[in-house]
PDB file of C-alpha atoms in Angstrom:
ATOM      1  CA  UNK M   1     -13.547 -15.632 -21.351  1.00 50.00           C
ATOM      2  CA  UNK M   2     -11.799 -18.943 -19.794  1.00 51.00           C
ATOM      3  CA  UNK M   3      -8.832 -18.399 -22.536  1.00 69.00           C
ATOM      4  CA  UNK M   4      -8.540 -14.770 -21.571  1.00 74.00           C
ATOM      5  CA  UNK M   5      -7.759 -15.596 -17.967  1.00 78.00           C
ATOM      6  CA  UNK M   6      -5.488 -18.638 -19.043  1.00 81.00           C
ATOM      7  CA  UNK M   7      -3.589 -16.174 -21.334  1.00 80.00           C
ATOM      8  CA  UNK M   8      -3.415 -13.653 -18.357  1.00 81.00           C
ATOM      9  CA  UNK M   9      -2.032 -16.646 -15.855  1.00 83.00           C
ATOM     10  CA  UNK M  10       0.509 -17.508 -18.625  1.00 84.00           C
ATOM     11  CA  UNK M  11       1.626 -13.794 -19.029  1.00 83.00           C
ATOM     12  CA  UNK M  12       1.996 -13.500 -14.999  1.00 86.00           C
ATOM     13  CA  UNK M  13       4.039 -17.050 -15.063  1.00 87.00           C
ATOM     14  CA  UNK M  14       6.405 -15.257 -17.531  1.00 86.00           C
ATOM     15  CA  UNK M  15       6.469 -12.192 -15.593  1.00 85.00           C
ATOM     16  CA  UNK M  16       7.357 -14.207 -12.453  1.00 88.00           C
ATOM     17  CA  UNK M  17      10.182 -15.817 -14.174  1.00 88.00           C
ATOM     18  CA  UNK M  18      12.057 -13.040 -15.465  1.00 83.00           C
ATOM     19  CA  UNK M  19      11.637 -11.286 -12.190  1.00 85.00           C
ATOM     20  CA  UNK M  20      13.303 -14.082 -10.602  1.00 88.00           C
ATOM     21  CA  UNK M  21      16.113 -14.187 -13.026  1.00 81.00           C
ATOM     22  CA  UNK M  22      16.426 -10.164 -12.749  1.00 77.00           C
ATOM     23  CA  UNK M  23      17.073 -10.638  -9.337  1.00 82.00           C
ATOM     24  CA  UNK M  24      19.386 -13.498  -9.526  1.00 78.00           C
ATOM     25  CA  UNK M  25      22.065 -11.102 -10.437  1.00 72.00           C
ATOM     26  CA  UNK M  26      21.851  -9.343  -7.331  1.00 75.00           C
ATOM     27  CA  UNK M  27      21.889 -12.577  -5.402  1.00 80.00           C
ATOM     28  CA  UNK M  28      24.855 -14.113  -7.525  1.00 76.00           C
ATOM     29  CA  UNK M  29      26.786 -10.875  -6.616  1.00 73.00           C
ATOM     30  CA  UNK M  30      26.557 -11.513  -2.894  1.00 77.00           C
ATOM     31  CA  UNK M  31      28.125 -14.859  -3.309  1.00 84.00           C
ATOM     32  CA  UNK M  32      30.308 -14.702  -5.795  1.00 75.00           C
ATOM     33  CA  UNK M  33      32.898 -13.225  -2.991  1.00 75.00           C
ATOM     34  CA  UNK M  34      33.107 -16.484  -1.503  1.00 82.00           C
ATOM     35  CA  UNK M  35      32.214 -19.233  -4.556  1.00 85.00           C
ATOM     36  CA  UNK M  36      33.729 -19.017  -8.102  1.00 83.00           C
ATOM     37  CA  UNK M  37      30.659 -19.024 -10.508  1.00 77.00           C
ATOM     38  CA  UNK M  38      31.042 -22.764 -11.731  1.00 80.00           C
ATOM     39  CA  UNK M  39      30.380 -23.774  -8.407  1.00 88.00           C
ATOM     40  CA  UNK M  40      27.838 -21.489  -7.880  1.00 87.00           C
ATOM     41  CA  UNK M  41      26.144 -22.947 -10.739  1.00 87.00           C
ATOM     42  CA  UNK M  42      26.425 -26.326  -9.440  1.00 90.00           C
ATOM     43  CA  UNK M  43      25.018 -25.319  -5.906  1.00 91.00           C
ATOM     44  CA  UNK M  44      22.196 -23.817  -7.986  1.00 89.00           C
ATOM     45  CA  UNK M  45      21.107 -27.086  -9.904  1.00 90.00           C
ATOM     46  CA  UNK M  46      21.345 -29.137  -7.013  1.00 92.00           C
ATOM     47  CA  UNK M  47      19.461 -27.243  -4.930  1.00 94.00           C
ATOM     48  CA  UNK M  48      16.684 -26.634  -7.903  1.00 92.00           C
ATOM     49  CA  UNK M  49      16.538 -30.341  -8.777  1.00 93.00           C
ATOM     50  CA  UNK M  50      16.186 -31.272  -5.073  1.00 94.00           C
ATOM     51  CA  UNK M  51      13.221 -28.664  -4.697  1.00 93.00           C
ATOM     52  CA  UNK M  52      11.513 -29.623  -7.843  1.00 92.00           C
ATOM     53  CA  UNK M  53      11.958 -33.129  -6.776  1.00 94.00           C
ATOM     54  CA  UNK M  54      10.051 -32.472  -3.464  1.00 93.00           C
ATOM     55  CA  UNK M  55       7.092 -30.867  -5.363  1.00 90.00           C
ATOM     56  CA  UNK M  56       7.007 -33.980  -7.525  1.00 92.00           C
ATOM     57  CA  UNK M  57       6.688 -36.194  -4.626  1.00 92.00           C
ATOM     58  CA  UNK M  58       3.870 -33.746  -2.811  1.00 91.00           C
ATOM     59  CA  UNK M  59       2.137 -33.443  -6.217  1.00 86.00           C
ATOM     60  CA  UNK M  60       2.314 -37.281  -6.607  1.00 87.00           C
ATOM     61  CA  UNK M  61       3.568 -36.915 -10.132  1.00 87.00           C
ATOM     62  CA  UNK M  62       5.417 -40.104 -11.381  1.00 85.00           C
ATOM     63  CA  UNK M  63       9.084 -39.855 -12.193  1.00 86.00           C
ATOM     64  CA  UNK M  64       9.049 -42.617 -14.879  1.00 86.00           C
ATOM     65  CA  UNK M  65       8.901 -41.175 -18.468  1.00 88.00           C
ATOM     66  CA  UNK M  66       8.109 -42.490 -21.934  1.00 89.00           C
ATOM     67  CA  UNK M  67      11.466 -43.625 -23.468  1.00 90.00           C
ATOM     68  CA  UNK M  68      10.800 -41.293 -26.525  1.00 90.00           C
ATOM     69  CA  UNK M  69      10.805 -37.933 -24.683  1.00 90.00           C
ATOM     70  CA  UNK M  70      14.289 -39.441 -22.891  1.00 91.00           C
ATOM     71  CA  UNK M  71      16.632 -37.408 -25.933  1.00 91.00           C
ATOM     72  CA  UNK M  72      14.148 -34.443 -25.812  1.00 91.00           C
ATOM     73  CA  UNK M  73      14.780 -33.881 -22.382  1.00 90.00           C
ATOM     74  CA  UNK M  74      18.646 -34.452 -22.639  1.00 92.00           C
ATOM     75  CA  UNK M  75      18.649 -31.662 -25.760  1.00 91.00           C
ATOM     76  CA  UNK M  76      16.631 -29.083 -23.752  1.00 89.00           C
ATOM     77  CA  UNK M  77      18.892 -30.084 -20.720  1.00 89.00           C
ATOM     78  CA  UNK M  78      22.022 -29.387 -22.324  1.00 91.00           C
ATOM     79  CA  UNK M  79      20.772 -26.347 -24.509  1.00 88.00           C
ATOM     80  CA  UNK M  80      18.526 -24.763 -21.686  1.00 85.00           C
ATOM     81  CA  UNK M  81      20.791 -25.445 -18.728  1.00 84.00           C
ATOM     82  CA  UNK M  82      24.316 -26.487 -19.315  1.00 87.00           C
ATOM     83  CA  UNK M  83      25.365 -24.663 -22.465  1.00 89.00           C
ATOM     84  CA  UNK M  84      23.563 -21.496 -21.307  1.00 86.00           C
ATOM     85  CA  UNK M  85      24.661 -21.041 -18.068  1.00 80.00           C
ATOM     86  CA  UNK M  86      28.298 -22.291 -18.938  1.00 81.00           C
ATOM     87  CA  UNK M  87      28.369 -19.799 -22.279  1.00 84.00           C
ATOM     88  CA  UNK M  88      26.996 -16.611 -19.698  1.00 77.00           C
ATOM     89  CA  UNK M  89      29.434 -17.886 -16.929  1.00 74.00           C
ATOM     90  CA  UNK M  90      32.437 -18.005 -19.217  1.00 76.00           C
ATOM     91  CA  UNK M  91      31.268 -14.614 -20.886  1.00 77.00           C
ATOM     92  CA  UNK M  92      30.994 -13.076 -17.336  1.00 69.00           C
ATOM     93  CA  UNK M  93      34.604 -13.371 -16.920  1.00 71.00           C
ATOM     94  CA  UNK M  94      35.612 -11.136 -19.396  1.00 72.00           C
ATOM     95  CA  UNK M  95      32.580  -8.378 -19.195  1.00 66.00           C
ATOM     96  CA  UNK M  96      30.694  -7.218 -16.201  1.00 61.00           C
ATOM     97  CA  UNK M  97      27.280  -8.553 -15.285  1.00 59.00           C
ATOM     98  CA  UNK M  98      25.201  -5.015 -16.380  1.00 60.00           C
ATOM     99  CA  UNK M  99      26.811  -5.145 -19.718  1.00 59.00           C
ATOM    100  CA  UNK M 100      25.496  -8.926 -20.417  1.00 65.00           C
ATOM    101  CA  UNK M 101      22.318  -7.565 -19.144  1.00 63.00           C
ATOM    102  CA  UNK M 102      21.313  -5.586 -22.061  1.00 61.00           C
ATOM    103  CA  UNK M 103      22.826  -8.267 -24.487  1.00 67.00           C
ATOM    104  CA  UNK M 104      20.412 -10.799 -22.930  1.00 71.00           C
ATOM    105  CA  UNK M 105      17.534  -8.658 -23.723  1.00 68.00           C
ATOM    106  CA  UNK M 106      18.042  -9.177 -27.382  1.00 66.00           C
ATOM    107  CA  UNK M 107      16.894 -13.035 -27.436  1.00 71.00           C
ATOM    108  CA  UNK M 108      13.357 -12.083 -28.004  1.00 71.00           C
ATOM    109  CA  UNK M 109      14.540 -10.971 -31.470  1.00 71.00           C
ATOM    110  CA  UNK M 110      16.115 -14.031 -32.307  1.00 76.00           C
ATOM    111  CA  UNK M 111      12.917 -15.728 -30.879  1.00 74.00           C
ATOM    112  CA  UNK M 112      10.789 -14.057 -32.830  1.00 73.00           C
ATOM    113  CA  UNK M 113      12.718 -14.712 -36.128  1.00 75.00           C
ATOM    114  CA  UNK M 114      13.011 -18.630 -35.278  1.00 79.00           C
ATOM    115  CA  UNK M 115       9.261 -18.859 -34.341  1.00 75.00           C
ATOM    116  CA  UNK M 116       8.356 -17.239 -37.983  1.00 76.00           C
ATOM    117  CA  UNK M 117      10.455 -20.352 -39.688  1.00 77.00           C
ATOM    118  CA  UNK M 118       9.680 -23.085 -37.169  1.00 75.00           C
ATOM    119  CA  UNK M 119       6.477 -22.313 -35.151  1.00 70.00           C
ATOM    120  CA  UNK M 120       5.136 -20.485 -38.507  1.00 72.00           C
ATOM    121  CA  UNK M 121       3.921 -17.721 -36.064  1.00 70.00           C
ATOM    122  CA  UNK M 122       3.010 -14.549 -37.755  1.00 72.00           C
ATOM    123  CA  UNK M 123       5.259 -11.477 -38.030  1.00 69.00           C
ATOM    124  CA  UNK M 124       2.945  -8.544 -37.699  1.00 74.00           C
ATOM    125  CA  UNK M 125       3.720  -4.782 -37.981  1.00 77.00           C
ATOM    126  CA  UNK M 126       2.542  -4.709 -34.428  1.00 73.00           C
ATOM    127  CA  UNK M 127       5.207  -7.475 -33.212  1.00 72.00           C
ATOM    128  CA  UNK M 128       7.919  -5.671 -34.824  1.00 75.00           C
ATOM    129  CA  UNK M 129       6.919  -2.393 -33.716  1.00 78.00           C
ATOM    130  CA  UNK M 130       6.935  -3.439 -30.213  1.00 74.00           C
ATOM    131  CA  UNK M 131      10.290  -5.056 -30.508  1.00 72.00           C
ATOM    132  CA  UNK M 132      11.971  -1.764 -31.531  1.00 79.00           C
ATOM    133  CA  UNK M 133      10.128  -0.059 -28.838  1.00 78.00           C
ATOM    134  CA  UNK M 134      11.169  -2.322 -26.275  1.00 71.00           C
ATOM    135  CA  UNK M 135      14.916  -2.428 -27.501  1.00 74.00           C
ATOM    136  CA  UNK M 136      14.797   1.594 -27.113  1.00 77.00           C
ATOM    137  CA  UNK M 137      13.584   1.179 -23.513  1.00 70.00           C
ATOM    138  CA  UNK M 138      16.213  -1.400 -22.499  1.00 65.00           C
ATOM    139  CA  UNK M 139      19.079   0.843 -23.613  1.00 67.00           C
ATOM    140  CA  UNK M 140      17.483   3.503 -21.860  1.00 68.00           C
ATOM    141  CA  UNK M 141      17.663   1.663 -18.557  1.00 61.00           C
ATOM    142  CA  UNK M 142      20.959   0.010 -19.043  1.00 55.00           C
ATOM    143  CA  UNK M 143      22.868   2.836 -20.207  1.00 60.00           C
ATOM    144  CA  UNK M 144      21.267   5.269 -17.534  1.00 55.00           C
ATOM    145  CA  UNK M 145      21.801   2.717 -14.726  1.00 49.00           C
ATOM    146  CA  UNK M 146      25.880   2.175 -16.176  1.00 50.00           C
ATOM    147  CA  UNK M 147      26.053   6.087 -16.738  1.00 50.00           C
ATOM    148  CA  UNK M 148      28.009   4.732 -19.759  1.00 49.00           C
ATOM    149  CA  UNK M 149      27.206   5.484 -23.258  1.00 48.00           C
ATOM    150  CA  UNK M 150      25.550   2.416 -25.584  1.00 47.00           C
ATOM    151  CA  UNK M 151      28.999   0.933 -27.158  1.00 49.00           C
ATOM    152  CA  UNK M 152      29.450  -2.660 -27.987  1.00 44.00           C
ATOM    153  CA  UNK M 153      33.735  -3.160 -27.937  1.00 46.00           C
ATOM    154  CA  UNK M 154      34.939  -6.168 -29.542  1.00 51.00           C
ATOM    155  CA  UNK M 155      35.506  -8.919 -26.809  1.00 66.00           C
ATOM    156  CA  UNK M 156      35.020 -12.396 -26.696  1.00 76.00           C
ATOM    157  CA  UNK M 157      33.083 -11.758 -23.882  1.00 75.00           C
ATOM    158  CA  UNK M 158      30.389 -10.033 -25.677  1.00 72.00           C
ATOM    159  CA  UNK M 159      30.291 -12.666 -28.334  1.00 78.00           C
ATOM    160  CA  UNK M 160      29.599 -15.366 -25.893  1.00 83.00           C
ATOM    161  CA  UNK M 161      26.767 -13.468 -24.526  1.00 79.00           C
ATOM    162  CA  UNK M 162      25.094 -12.845 -27.945  1.00 78.00           C
ATOM    163  CA  UNK M 163      25.622 -16.454 -28.607  1.00 86.00           C
ATOM    164  CA  UNK M 164      23.626 -17.393 -25.207  1.00 85.00           C
ATOM    165  CA  UNK M 165      21.052 -15.308 -26.287  1.00 81.00           C
ATOM    166  CA  UNK M 166      20.468 -17.304 -29.514  1.00 86.00           C
ATOM    167  CA  UNK M 167      20.976 -20.207 -27.764  1.00 88.00           C
ATOM    168  CA  UNK M 168      17.917 -19.200 -25.320  1.00 83.00           C
ATOM    169  CA  UNK M 169      15.745 -18.665 -28.325  1.00 81.00           C
ATOM    170  CA  UNK M 170      16.505 -22.120 -29.591  1.00 86.00           C
ATOM    171  CA  UNK M 171      15.684 -23.686 -26.515  1.00 85.00           C
ATOM    172  CA  UNK M 172      12.535 -21.728 -26.337  1.00 79.00           C
ATOM    173  CA  UNK M 173      11.120 -22.556 -29.784  1.00 81.00           C
ATOM    174  CA  UNK M 174      12.211 -26.131 -28.943  1.00 84.00           C
ATOM    175  CA  UNK M 175      10.373 -26.339 -25.782  1.00 80.00           C
ATOM    176  CA  UNK M 176       7.518 -25.328 -28.142  1.00 77.00           C
ATOM    177  CA  UNK M 177       7.916 -27.322 -31.300  1.00 80.00           C
ATOM    178  CA  UNK M 178       8.435 -30.912 -29.534  1.00 84.00           C
ATOM    179  CA  UNK M 179       5.109 -30.576 -27.782  1.00 80.00           C
ATOM    180  CA  UNK M 180       6.364 -33.039 -24.938  1.00 85.00           C
ATOM    181  CA  UNK M 181       3.130 -34.852 -23.418  1.00 85.00           C
ATOM    182  CA  UNK M 182       4.579 -34.376 -19.875  1.00 86.00           C
ATOM    183  CA  UNK M 183       3.541 -31.798 -16.675  1.00 86.00           C
ATOM    184  CA  UNK M 184       5.851 -28.726 -16.930  1.00 83.00           C
ATOM    185  CA  UNK M 185       7.195 -29.587 -13.486  1.00 88.00           C
ATOM    186  CA  UNK M 186       8.153 -33.062 -14.614  1.00 89.00           C
ATOM    187  CA  UNK M 187      10.416 -31.380 -17.847  1.00 87.00           C
ATOM    188  CA  UNK M 188      11.752 -28.911 -15.621  1.00 87.00           C
ATOM    189  CA  UNK M 189      12.972 -31.317 -13.044  1.00 92.00           C
ATOM    190  CA  UNK M 190      14.835 -33.384 -15.453  1.00 92.00           C
ATOM    191  CA  UNK M 191      16.496 -30.525 -17.219  1.00 87.00           C
ATOM    192  CA  UNK M 192      17.490 -29.139 -13.618  1.00 89.00           C
ATOM    193  CA  UNK M 193      18.699 -32.614 -12.970  1.00 92.00           C
ATOM    194  CA  UNK M 194      20.989 -32.756 -16.656  1.00 91.00           C
ATOM    195  CA  UNK M 195      22.392 -29.394 -15.764  1.00 87.00           C
ATOM    196  CA  UNK M 196      23.369 -30.397 -12.208  1.00 91.00           C
ATOM    197  CA  UNK M 197      24.913 -33.448 -13.410  1.00 91.00           C
ATOM    198  CA  UNK M 198      26.734 -31.725 -16.499  1.00 88.00           C
ATOM    199  CA  UNK M 199      27.974 -28.938 -14.340  1.00 86.00           C
ATOM    200  CA  UNK M 200      29.190 -31.355 -11.438  1.00 90.00           C
ATOM    201  CA  UNK M 201      32.853 -31.796 -13.075  1.00 89.00           C
ATOM    202  CA  UNK M 202      33.576 -27.847 -12.679  1.00 81.00           C
ATOM    203  CA  UNK M 203      32.665 -28.169  -8.991  1.00 85.00           C
ATOM    204  CA  UNK M 204      35.296 -31.249  -8.855  1.00 89.00           C
ATOM    205  CA  UNK M 205      37.870 -29.215 -11.037  1.00 87.00           C
ATOM    206  CA  UNK M 206      37.362 -25.911  -8.928  1.00 83.00           C
ATOM    207  CA  UNK M 207      37.633 -28.123  -5.414  1.00 86.00           C
ATOM    208  CA  UNK M 208      34.323 -25.720  -4.686  1.00 83.00           C
ATOM    209  CA  UNK M 209      33.394 -27.793  -1.650  1.00 85.00           C
ATOM    210  CA  UNK M 210      36.554 -26.480   0.280  1.00 87.00           C
ATOM    211  CA  UNK M 211      34.761 -22.765   0.294  1.00 85.00           C
ATOM    212  CA  UNK M 212      31.591 -23.755   1.251  1.00 88.00           C
ATOM    213  CA  UNK M 213      32.468 -24.076   4.875  1.00 88.00           C
ATOM    214  CA  UNK M 214      32.929 -20.275   4.637  1.00 86.00           C
ATOM    215  CA  UNK M 215      29.713 -19.146   3.806  1.00 88.00           C
ATOM    216  CA  UNK M 216      27.755 -17.162   5.800  1.00 88.00           C
ATOM    217  CA  UNK M 217      23.592 -17.761   6.702  1.00 89.00           C
ATOM    218  CA  UNK M 218      22.938 -14.837   4.541  1.00 88.00           C
ATOM    219  CA  UNK M 219      25.145 -16.013   1.839  1.00 88.00           C
ATOM    220  CA  UNK M 220      23.235 -19.685   1.951  1.00 92.00           C
ATOM    221  CA  UNK M 221      19.938 -17.564   1.808  1.00 92.00           C
ATOM    222  CA  UNK M 222      21.086 -16.032  -1.477  1.00 89.00           C
ATOM    223  CA  UNK M 223      22.127 -19.711  -2.791  1.00 92.00           C
ATOM    224  CA  UNK M 224      18.346 -20.934  -1.668  1.00 93.00           C
ATOM    225  CA  UNK M 225      16.885 -17.969  -3.707  1.00 93.00           C
ATOM    226  CA  UNK M 226      18.917 -18.977  -6.683  1.00 90.00           C
ATOM    227  CA  UNK M 227      18.152 -22.511  -6.646  1.00 92.00           C
ATOM    228  CA  UNK M 228      14.477 -22.547  -5.396  1.00 92.00           C
ATOM    229  CA  UNK M 229      12.918 -19.633  -7.206  1.00 92.00           C
ATOM    230  CA  UNK M 230      15.756 -18.920 -10.060  1.00 88.00           C
ATOM    231  CA  UNK M 231      16.584 -22.278 -11.323  1.00 85.00           C
ATOM    232  CA  UNK M 232      13.616 -24.231 -10.194  1.00 88.00           C
ATOM    233  CA  UNK M 233      10.661 -21.950 -10.143  1.00 90.00           C
ATOM    234  CA  UNK M 234      11.266 -19.762 -12.853  1.00 88.00           C
ATOM    235  CA  UNK M 235      12.160 -22.373 -15.442  1.00 84.00           C
ATOM    236  CA  UNK M 236       8.942 -24.305 -14.546  1.00 86.00           C
ATOM    237  CA  UNK M 237       7.017 -21.346 -14.868  1.00 87.00           C
ATOM    238  CA  UNK M 238       8.518 -20.267 -18.324  1.00 84.00           C
ATOM    239  CA  UNK M 239       7.224 -23.495 -19.482  1.00 82.00           C
ATOM    240  CA  UNK M 240       4.184 -23.566 -18.215  1.00 84.00           C
ATOM    241  CA  UNK M 241       3.845 -19.991 -20.148  1.00 85.00           C
ATOM    242  CA  UNK M 242       5.067 -21.517 -23.314  1.00 80.00           C
ATOM    243  CA  UNK M 243       2.308 -24.007 -23.270  1.00 80.00           C
ATOM    244  CA  UNK M 244      -0.249 -21.113 -23.638  1.00 81.00           C
ATOM    245  CA  UNK M 245       1.769 -18.695 -25.186  1.00 80.00           C
ATOM    246  CA  UNK M 246       3.309 -18.040 -28.655  1.00 75.00           C
ATOM    247  CA  UNK M 247       7.474 -18.558 -27.840  1.00 69.00           C
ATOM    248  CA  UNK M 248       7.645 -14.924 -29.586  1.00 66.00           C
ATOM    249  CA  UNK M 249       5.244 -13.520 -26.944  1.00 72.00           C
ATOM    250  CA  UNK M 250       7.098 -15.226 -24.100  1.00 75.00           C
ATOM    251  CA  UNK M 251      10.237 -14.134 -24.950  1.00 69.00           C
ATOM    252  CA  UNK M 252       9.624 -10.706 -25.177  1.00 69.00           C
ATOM    253  CA  UNK M 253       9.119 -10.939 -21.300  1.00 75.00           C
ATOM    254  CA  UNK M 254      12.936 -11.106 -21.430  1.00 71.00           C
ATOM    255  CA  UNK M 255      13.073  -7.475 -22.255  1.00 68.00           C
ATOM    256  CA  UNK M 256      11.802  -6.655 -18.574  1.00 73.00           C
ATOM    257  CA  UNK M 257      14.743  -8.137 -17.101  1.00 74.00           C
ATOM    258  CA  UNK M 258      16.923  -5.212 -16.983  1.00 70.00           C
ATOM    259  CA  UNK M 259      13.719  -3.656 -14.638  1.00 72.00           C
ATOM    260  CA  UNK M 260      13.747  -6.340 -12.156  1.00 74.00           C
ATOM    261  CA  UNK M 261      17.364  -6.080 -11.800  1.00 70.00           C
ATOM    262  CA  UNK M 262      17.065  -2.095 -11.434  1.00 69.00           C
ATOM    263  CA  UNK M 263      14.536  -2.537  -9.035  1.00 73.00           C
ATOM    264  CA  UNK M 264      16.085  -4.805  -6.653  1.00 73.00           C
ATOM    265  CA  UNK M 265      19.450  -3.143  -6.685  1.00 69.00           C
ATOM    266  CA  UNK M 266      17.673   0.209  -5.966  1.00 70.00           C
ATOM    267  CA  UNK M 267      15.590  -1.654  -2.615  1.00 73.00           C
ATOM    268  CA  UNK M 268      18.727  -3.908  -1.870  1.00 70.00           C
ATOM    269  CA  UNK M 269      21.992  -1.915  -3.257  1.00 60.00           C
ATOM    270  CA  UNK M 270      20.739   1.310  -2.404  1.00 63.00           C
ATOM    271  CA  UNK M 271      21.244   2.477  -5.919  1.00 60.00           C
ATOM    272  CA  UNK M 272      20.228   6.100  -7.211  1.00 64.00           C
ATOM    273  CA  UNK M 273      16.754   5.975  -8.972  1.00 64.00           C
ATOM    274  CA  UNK M 274      17.522   7.568 -12.311  1.00 66.00           C
ATOM    275  CA  UNK M 275      14.390   9.393 -14.028  1.00 72.00           C
ATOM    276  CA  UNK M 276      15.769   7.910 -17.202  1.00 67.00           C
ATOM    277  CA  UNK M 277      15.703   4.340 -16.109  1.00 60.00           C
ATOM    278  CA  UNK M 278      11.991   4.825 -15.104  1.00 66.00           C
ATOM    279  CA  UNK M 279      11.450   6.234 -18.425  1.00 72.00           C
ATOM    280  CA  UNK M 280      12.871   3.334 -20.222  1.00 68.00           C
ATOM    281  CA  UNK M 281      11.113   0.819 -17.849  1.00 64.00           C
ATOM    282  CA  UNK M 282       7.710   1.995 -18.755  1.00 72.00           C
ATOM    283  CA  UNK M 283       8.926   2.105 -22.657  1.00 76.00           C
ATOM    284  CA  UNK M 284      10.007  -1.447 -22.191  1.00 69.00           C
ATOM    285  CA  UNK M 285       6.069  -2.453 -20.825  1.00 65.00           C
ATOM    286  CA  UNK M 286       4.744  -0.571 -23.754  1.00 71.00           C
ATOM    287  CA  UNK M 287       6.833  -2.793 -25.999  1.00 71.00           C
ATOM    288  CA  UNK M 288       5.705  -6.011 -24.332  1.00 65.00           C
ATOM    289  CA  UNK M 289       1.910  -4.911 -24.599  1.00 66.00           C
ATOM    290  CA  UNK M 290       2.347  -4.202 -28.263  1.00 69.00           C
ATOM    291  CA  UNK M 291       4.219  -7.384 -29.227  1.00 64.00           C
ATOM    292  CA  UNK M 292       1.494  -9.382 -27.139  1.00 58.00           C
ATOM    293  CA  UNK M 293      -1.089  -7.275 -28.840  1.00 58.00           C
ATOM    294  CA  UNK M 294      -2.789  -5.644 -25.681  1.00 50.00           C
ATOM    295  CA  UNK M 295      -2.332  -2.108 -26.522  1.00 49.00           C
ATOM    296  CA  UNK M 296      -6.172  -1.702 -26.962  1.00 47.00           C
ATOM    297  CA  UNK M 297      -6.884  -3.452 -24.027  1.00 46.00           C
ATOM    298  CA  UNK M 298      -4.398  -1.991 -21.663  1.00 43.00           C
ATOM    299  CA  UNK M 299      -5.523   1.547 -23.066  1.00 47.00           C
ATOM    300  CA  UNK M 300      -9.214   0.779 -21.887  1.00 48.00           C
ATOM    301  CA  UNK M 301      -7.934  -0.338 -18.350  1.00 42.00           C
ATOM    302  CA  UNK M 302      -6.506   2.843 -17.804  1.00 41.00           C
ATOM    303  CA  UNK M 303      -8.503   5.190 -15.092  1.00 45.00           C
ATOM    304  CA  UNK M 304      -8.650   8.253 -17.826  1.00 44.00           C
ATOM    305  CA  UNK M 305      -9.671   5.691 -20.619  1.00 48.00           C
ATOM    306  CA  UNK M 306     -11.532   7.249 -23.545  1.00 48.00           C
ATOM    307  CA  UNK M 307     -15.142   5.463 -23.513  1.00 49.00           C
ATOM    308  CA  UNK M 308     -15.034   5.190 -26.942  1.00 48.00           C
ATOM    309  CA  UNK M 309     -12.030   2.970 -27.835  1.00 46.00           C
TER     310      UNK M 309
END
């Protein structure tokens, strides 16, 4: 019973991370009219690092870490924060965010493959079926929301986004494989700090500070959300989920990111509700349930469940 509660909590952490990341597209769009994308990244990780530092102080976690973990944290910070965000930022210069959204959802495919080879996780028929089902759902959500057919034109931006999905898969597997014996909050703080340090040259290059005085209170609110919840809490919760669940199980929650983006766009941007998008969201959720091996438990929880299940 305790193990089930721990796994359920880990699933909630992963779900909350994906929800924050999905909402981030709307907040980013609200700020990009005033700031260039690279300056936005610097502010995101700067705010995130400061927020995590306050949490560490409140929880009285020591900032001193064993020397043997420093190389691990540097590698994770470079891959998960610096490289990942810079690749995506560069890709978004040539492709739109909605097109990038469905490409990101292919990250679990890479994660499952890497997990089989490096984490010795088993590839089951159920996992493979769940991946296929979730991919179908992602295509329904994204293509119906964009009112476009599913296409992949040859474009450097698309190639960069595919590379970013592979990079995120490597990061997730490494985070699981390295077994860093530190609180996930401490790990996330140092990764966020490394990301802030490495992205600062972009702020200097673009003289981003010159545009900050022109930001409105609403735009600063979006920045605070991006820094605290997207760059801080989401990375922290993702690490907490990986402490309990297999990397392939956690990564599959990325399929839900387009759903979070769609719901937020409907609520905040008054986009139309498209029935096909709702169907796609349901299919995505079913795919996640399949990959996590929770189909039977899910069916039993339904109010019209068959008592013989």
